[in-house]
Amino acid sequence: MGRLIDGAAAAAALRAQLRDRVATMARRPGLAVLLVGDDAASAVYVRNKIRACEEAGIASFAERLPADADEGQVLRLVERFNADPAVHGILVQLPLPKHIDTNRVLAAVAPHKDVDGFGIESQGALMAGQPGLHPCTPAGVMHLLRKSGVALRGARAVVLGRSTIVGKPMAMLLLQADATVTICHSGTRELENITREADVLVAAIGRPRFVTARMVKPGAVVIDVGINRDPATGKLCGDVDFEGVQHIAGAITPVPGGVGPMTIAMLLANTIQAAEGSLTT
Ligand code: NDP
């Protein structure tokens, strides 16, 4: 039976550390959160992020615009946050309404305040191995791997999914850690042969229980980023068939309680890092 990688415990420990760090800082870090429209799930995410900030001693500045706000209004708010010295991190909650150009809005966020790491400069810096803020979910996965003592140098890592939010930055971070990385996507042929080579397998595709035991090498570390609703039970489940894979994996993250809790913890970490002006590579 594989070891369980407890993301909830790791996230709680990190958040406690961050709270202590904030208490010693000369200036209070501040996170601005911009929500456009009235998507219910987005509103919950924003509330959770603001609560997490409060618990860590980080100031939060939430602004909400109506669903019919035009791009100019959104860009003006971003500019205001860019210029505000009390704001060290800016988070634009996605998805934005369809009539707004998401890339243009993300590009408007000042790179040193881009705590989601989605802006083109942050992505480029990650690609080039230069200092910058890294996307929270893959950064959270790296934290879990480090804390679990997983040796990455020379390891074969396979990432399922190539989104700019998870898959691609995940692959870059694993590469920086000297893993040999393969990225798979919907056009990948003979997927099972590739995943079975992985010492570290990261699933980020958004398909309930897609990764089954026969796709996993015995002893592999399996990281499940997926957050899906099981079509049969309506319950939350990952991209990995946890029940089947846990018997063959060396270590595995559950859903919920694995990667998910790390994402908010890394958002706090990025905001503090931005406030300290110490961007890591
Ligand atoms: P996207 O839908 O943006 O990307 C999915 C990727 O998976 C695409 O690259 C797609 O390939 C690939 N893919 C889809 N089906 C297959 C398949 N059958 N075989 C191989 N590759 C496939 O999703 P995200 O990256 O945004 O999210 C992925 C999952 O992670 C979702 O469940 C999401 O809810 C979850 N998530 C969890 C977070 C957390 O905090 N834990 C944060 C963000 C996301 P192609 O490019 O060819 O279409």
Coordinates of C-alpha atoms and ligand atoms in Angstrom, one line a residue:
M1 CA 0.0 0.0 0.0
G2 CA 1.4 3.4 -1.0
R3 CA 2.3 6.1 1.5
L4 CA -0.3 8.8 1.7
I5 CA 1.0 12.3 0.9
D6 CA -1.2 14.4 3.2
G7 CA -1.6 17.8 1.5
A8 CA -4.0 19.1 4.1
A9 CA -1.4 18.6 6.9
A10 CA 1.4 20.1 4.7
A11 CA -0.7 23.1 3.8
A12 CA -1.6 23.7 7.5
A13 CA 2.1 23.5 8.5
L14 CA 3.1 25.9 5.8
R15 CA 0.3 28.3 6.6
A16 CA 1.4 28.4 10.3
Q17 CA 5.0 29.1 9.2
L18 CA 3.9 31.9 6.9
R19 CA 1.8 33.4 9.7
D20 CA 4.9 33.5 11.9
R21 CA 6.9 35.0 9.1
V22 CA 4.4 37.7 8.5
A23 CA 4.4 38.6 12.2
T24 CA 8.1 39.5 11.9
M25 CA 7.8 41.6 8.7
A26 CA 8.3 45.3 8.7
R27 CA 5.4 45.9 6.3
R28 CA 2.2 44.0 6.2
P29 CA 1.8 42.1 2.9
G30 CA -1.3 42.9 0.9
L31 CA -3.3 40.9 -1.6
A32 CA -5.8 42.4 -4.0
V33 CA -8.5 40.1 -5.4
L34 CA -10.5 41.1 -8.3
L35 CA -13.8 39.3 -9.1
V36 CA -15.9 40.1 -12.1
G37 CA -19.4 38.7 -12.4
D38 CA -21.4 36.5 -10.1
D39 CA -20.1 33.0 -10.8
A40 CA -21.0 31.1 -7.5
A41 CA -17.9 28.9 -7.5
S42 CA -15.6 31.9 -8.1
A43 CA -17.2 33.8 -5.2
V44 CA -16.5 30.8 -2.9
Y45 CA -12.9 30.6 -4.0
V46 CA -12.4 34.3 -3.5
R47 CA -14.0 34.1 0.0
N48 CA -11.6 31.2 0.9
K49 CA -8.6 33.1 -0.3
I50 CA -9.6 36.2 1.7
R51 CA -10.1 34.1 4.8
A52 CA -6.7 32.5 4.4
C53 CA -5.1 35.9 4.1
E54 CA -6.7 37.1 7.3
E55 CA -5.5 34.0 9.1
A56 CA -2.0 34.6 7.9
G57 CA -2.0 38.3 8.8
I58 CA -2.0 39.4 5.2
A59 CA -4.2 42.4 4.3
S60 CA -6.7 41.7 1.6
F61 CA -8.4 44.2 -0.8
A62 CA -11.4 42.7 -2.6
E63 CA -13.0 44.4 -5.5
R64 CA -16.1 43.1 -7.3
L65 CA -17.3 44.3 -10.7
P66 CA -20.7 43.3 -12.3
A67 CA -20.8 40.7 -15.0
D68 CA -21.4 43.4 -17.7
A69 CA -18.4 45.5 -16.6
D70 CA -16.3 46.3 -19.7
E71 CA -12.6 45.5 -20.2
G72 CA -11.6 49.1 -19.6
Q73 CA -13.1 49.0 -16.1
V74 CA -11.2 45.8 -15.3
L75 CA -8.0 47.2 -16.7
R76 CA -8.4 50.4 -14.7
L77 CA -8.8 48.4 -11.4
V78 CA -5.7 46.4 -12.2
E79 CA -3.8 49.6 -12.9
R80 CA -5.0 51.0 -9.5
F81 CA -3.7 47.9 -7.8
N82 CA -0.4 48.1 -9.7
A83 CA 0.1 51.6 -8.4
D84 CA -1.0 50.9 -4.8
P85 CA 2.0 50.4 -2.5
A86 CA -0.1 48.5 0.1
V87 CA -0.9 45.9 -2.6
H88 CA 2.0 43.4 -3.2
G89 CA 0.0 40.7 -4.9
I90 CA -2.9 40.9 -7.5
L91 CA -5.2 38.0 -8.2
V92 CA -7.7 38.2 -11.0
Q93 CA -10.2 35.4 -10.3
L94 CA -10.8 33.3 -13.5
P95 CA -12.8 32.7 -15.5
L96 CA -13.6 36.3 -16.6
P97 CA -16.8 36.9 -18.5
K98 CA -16.5 36.0 -22.2
H99 CA -16.5 39.5 -23.6
I100 CA -13.3 40.3 -21.7
D101 CA -9.9 39.4 -23.1
T102 CA -8.3 37.3 -20.3
N103 CA -4.8 37.4 -21.7
R104 CA -4.9 41.2 -22.0
V105 CA -6.1 41.5 -18.3
L106 CA -3.4 39.1 -17.1
A107 CA -0.8 40.9 -19.1
A108 CA -1.7 44.2 -17.4
V109 CA -0.8 42.8 -13.9
A110 CA 2.6 44.1 -12.9
P111 CA 5.0 41.1 -13.0
H112 CA 6.3 41.7 -9.5
K113 CA 2.7 41.5 -8.2
D114 CA 1.6 38.5 -10.4
V115 CA 1.1 36.1 -7.5
D116 CA -0.9 33.7 -9.7
G117 CA 2.1 33.5 -12.1
F118 CA -0.2 33.5 -15.1
G119 CA 1.1 36.6 -16.8
I120 CA 3.3 36.2 -19.9
E121 CA 6.4 37.7 -18.1
S122 CA 6.0 35.2 -15.2
Q123 CA 5.6 32.3 -17.6
G124 CA 8.6 33.5 -19.6
A125 CA 10.7 33.8 -16.5
L126 CA 9.8 30.3 -15.4
M127 CA 10.7 29.0 -18.9
A128 CA 14.0 30.9 -18.8
G129 CA 14.8 29.8 -15.3
Q130 CA 14.9 33.5 -14.1
P131 CA 13.5 34.9 -10.9
G132 CA 9.7 35.2 -10.9
L133 CA 6.5 34.1 -9.2
H134 CA 5.4 30.6 -10.0
P135 CA 1.8 29.4 -10.5
C136 CA 0.4 28.2 -7.2
T137 CA -0.8 24.7 -8.0
P138 CA 2.4 23.3 -9.5
A139 CA 4.5 25.2 -6.9
G140 CA 2.3 23.4 -4.3
V141 CA 3.1 20.0 -5.9
M142 CA 6.8 20.8 -5.8
H143 CA 6.4 21.7 -2.1
L144 CA 4.7 18.3 -1.4
L145 CA 7.4 16.4 -3.3
R146 CA 10.2 18.1 -1.4
K147 CA 8.5 17.6 2.0
S148 CA 7.9 13.9 1.1
G149 CA 11.6 13.5 0.4
V150 CA 11.0 12.5 -3.3
A151 CA 14.3 12.5 -5.1
L152 CA 13.8 14.3 -8.5
R153 CA 17.3 14.5 -9.9
G154 CA 17.4 11.9 -12.7
A155 CA 13.9 10.7 -12.0
R156 CA 11.5 10.1 -14.9
A157 CA 8.6 12.5 -14.5
V158 CA 5.5 12.3 -16.6
V159 CA 3.0 15.1 -16.6
L160 CA -0.5 14.5 -17.9
G161 CA -2.0 17.7 -19.2
R162 CA -0.4 20.8 -20.8
S163 CA -2.5 23.8 -19.6
T164 CA -0.7 27.0 -18.8
I165 CA -2.2 26.9 -15.3
V166 CA -0.9 23.4 -14.3
G167 CA 0.6 21.1 -16.9
K168 CA 3.2 23.3 -18.5
P169 CA 4.5 25.1 -15.5
M170 CA 4.5 21.8 -13.6
A171 CA 6.8 20.3 -16.3
M172 CA 9.1 23.3 -16.1
L173 CA 9.5 23.1 -12.3
L174 CA 10.2 19.3 -12.5
L175 CA 12.8 20.0 -15.2
Q176 CA 14.4 22.7 -13.0
A177 CA 14.6 20.1 -10.3
D178 CA 16.6 17.9 -12.8
A179 CA 13.9 15.3 -13.5
T180 CA 13.6 13.9 -17.1
V181 CA 10.2 15.2 -18.1
T182 CA 7.6 14.0 -20.6
I183 CA 4.4 16.0 -21.1
C184 CA 1.3 14.1 -22.4
H185 CA -1.9 15.5 -23.8
S186 CA -5.0 14.5 -25.7
G187 CA -3.0 13.7 -28.8
T188 CA -0.4 11.5 -27.1
R189 CA -0.2 7.9 -28.5
E190 CA 0.3 4.8 -26.4
L191 CA -0.2 6.8 -23.2
E192 CA 0.0 3.8 -21.0
N193 CA 3.5 2.9 -22.2
I194 CA 4.7 6.4 -21.2
T195 CA 3.0 6.7 -17.9
R196 CA 4.3 3.2 -16.9
E197 CA 7.8 4.6 -17.2
A198 CA 7.2 7.3 -14.7
D199 CA 8.9 7.4 -11.3
V200 CA 6.8 10.5 -10.6
L201 CA 3.4 10.8 -12.3
V202 CA 1.4 14.0 -12.2
A203 CA -2.1 13.9 -13.4
A204 CA -3.8 17.2 -14.4
I205 CA -6.3 16.5 -17.1
G206 CA -9.8 16.9 -15.5
R207 CA -11.0 13.4 -16.2
P208 CA -12.5 11.5 -13.3
R209 CA -10.4 8.4 -12.3
F210 CA -8.6 8.3 -15.7
V211 CA -5.3 7.0 -14.3
T212 CA -5.8 3.3 -13.4
A213 CA -3.4 0.8 -11.8
R214 CA -2.2 -0.6 -15.1
M215 CA -0.9 2.8 -16.1
V216 CA 1.3 3.1 -13.0
K217 CA 4.8 1.6 -12.4
P218 CA 5.0 -0.2 -9.1
G219 CA 6.5 2.1 -6.5
A220 CA 5.9 5.3 -8.4
V221 CA 4.9 8.6 -6.8
V222 CA 1.5 9.6 -8.0
I223 CA 0.3 13.2 -7.7
D224 CA -3.3 13.8 -8.5
V225 CA -4.1 17.5 -9.4
G226 CA -7.6 16.7 -10.8
I227 CA -10.7 18.0 -9.1
N228 CA -13.8 16.4 -10.7
R229 CA -17.3 15.4 -9.8
D230 CA -17.8 11.6 -10.0
P231 CA -20.6 11.3 -12.5
A232 CA -22.0 8.3 -10.6
T233 CA -21.9 9.5 -7.0
G234 CA -21.6 13.3 -7.4
K235 CA -18.7 13.2 -5.0
L236 CA -15.3 14.9 -5.5
C237 CA -12.7 12.8 -7.1
G238 CA -9.4 13.2 -8.8
D239 CA -7.9 12.2 -12.2
V240 CA -6.5 9.0 -10.5
D241 CA -8.5 5.9 -9.6
F242 CA -7.3 6.2 -6.0
E243 CA -8.6 2.9 -4.8
G244 CA -6.9 0.9 -7.5
V245 CA -3.7 2.9 -7.7
Q246 CA -2.9 3.2 -4.0
H247 CA -2.0 -0.5 -3.9
I248 CA 0.7 -0.1 -6.6
A249 CA 2.0 3.4 -6.0
G250 CA 4.9 4.1 -3.6
A251 CA 3.2 7.3 -2.5
I252 CA 0.0 9.0 -3.6
T253 CA -2.0 12.2 -2.9
P254 CA -5.7 11.8 -2.2
V255 CA -8.5 14.0 -3.5
P256 CA -9.7 15.9 -1.6
G257 CA -6.9 16.6 0.9
G258 CA -3.9 16.4 -1.5
V259 CA -2.8 19.1 -3.9
G260 CA -6.0 21.2 -3.5
P261 CA -5.1 22.7 0.0
M262 CA -1.6 23.5 -1.2
T263 CA -2.8 25.9 -3.9
I264 CA -4.1 28.6 -1.4
A265 CA -1.0 28.1 0.8
M266 CA 1.2 28.8 -2.1
L267 CA -0.8 31.9 -3.0
L268 CA -0.1 33.2 0.5
A269 CA 3.6 32.3 0.1
N270 CA 3.8 34.1 -3.2
T271 CA 2.2 37.2 -1.7
I272 CA 4.7 37.3 1.1
Q273 CA 7.5 36.7 -1.4
A274 CA 6.3 39.6 -3.5
A275 CA 6.1 41.8 -0.4
E276 CA 9.6 40.9 0.6
G277 CA 10.8 41.5 -3.0
S278 CA 12.6 38.2 -3.0
L279 CA 11.6 36.4 -6.1
T280 CA 12.9 32.8 -6.4
T281 CA 13.9 31.0 -9.5
Ligands
NDP1 P1 -7.4 22.0 -18.8 O1 -8.8 21.5 -19.2 O2 -7.0 23.4 -19.1 O3 -6.3 21.1 -19.4 C1 -6.4 19.7 -19.4 C2 -5.3 19.1 -20.1 O4 -5.4 17.7 -20.1 C3 -5.1 19.5 -21.6 O5 -3.8 19.7 -21.9 C4 -5.6 18.2 -22.3 O6 -4.9 18.0 -23.6 C5 -5.2 17.1 -21.4 N1 -6.1 16.0 -21.6 C6 -7.4 15.9 -21.5 N2 -7.9 14.7 -21.7 C7 -6.8 13.9 -21.9 C8 -6.6 12.5 -22.1 N3 -7.6 11.7 -22.3 N4 -5.3 12.1 -22.2 C9 -4.2 12.9 -22.1 N5 -4.4 14.2 -21.9 C10 -5.6 14.7 -21.8 O7 -7.4 21.7 -17.2 P2 -6.5 22.3 -16.0 O8 -5.0 22.1 -16.3 O9 -6.9 23.7 -15.7 O10 -6.9 21.4 -14.8 C11 -6.7 20.0 -14.9 C12 -7.4 19.4 -13.6 O11 -6.8 20.0 -12.4 C13 -8.9 19.7 -13.5 O12 -9.6 18.6 -12.9 C14 -9.0 20.9 -12.6 O13 -10.2 21.0 -11.9 C15 -7.8 20.6 -11.6 N6 -7.2 21.8 -11.0 C16 -6.9 21.6 -9.7 C17 -6.3 22.7 -9.0 C18 -6.0 22.5 -7.6 O14 -5.9 23.4 -6.8 N7 -5.8 21.2 -7.1 C19 -6.0 23.9 -9.7 C20 -6.2 23.9 -11.1 C21 -6.8 22.9 -11.7 P3 -5.0 19.0 -24.8 O15 -4.2 20.2 -24.5 O16 -4.5 18.2 -25.9 O17 -6.5 19.4 -24.9

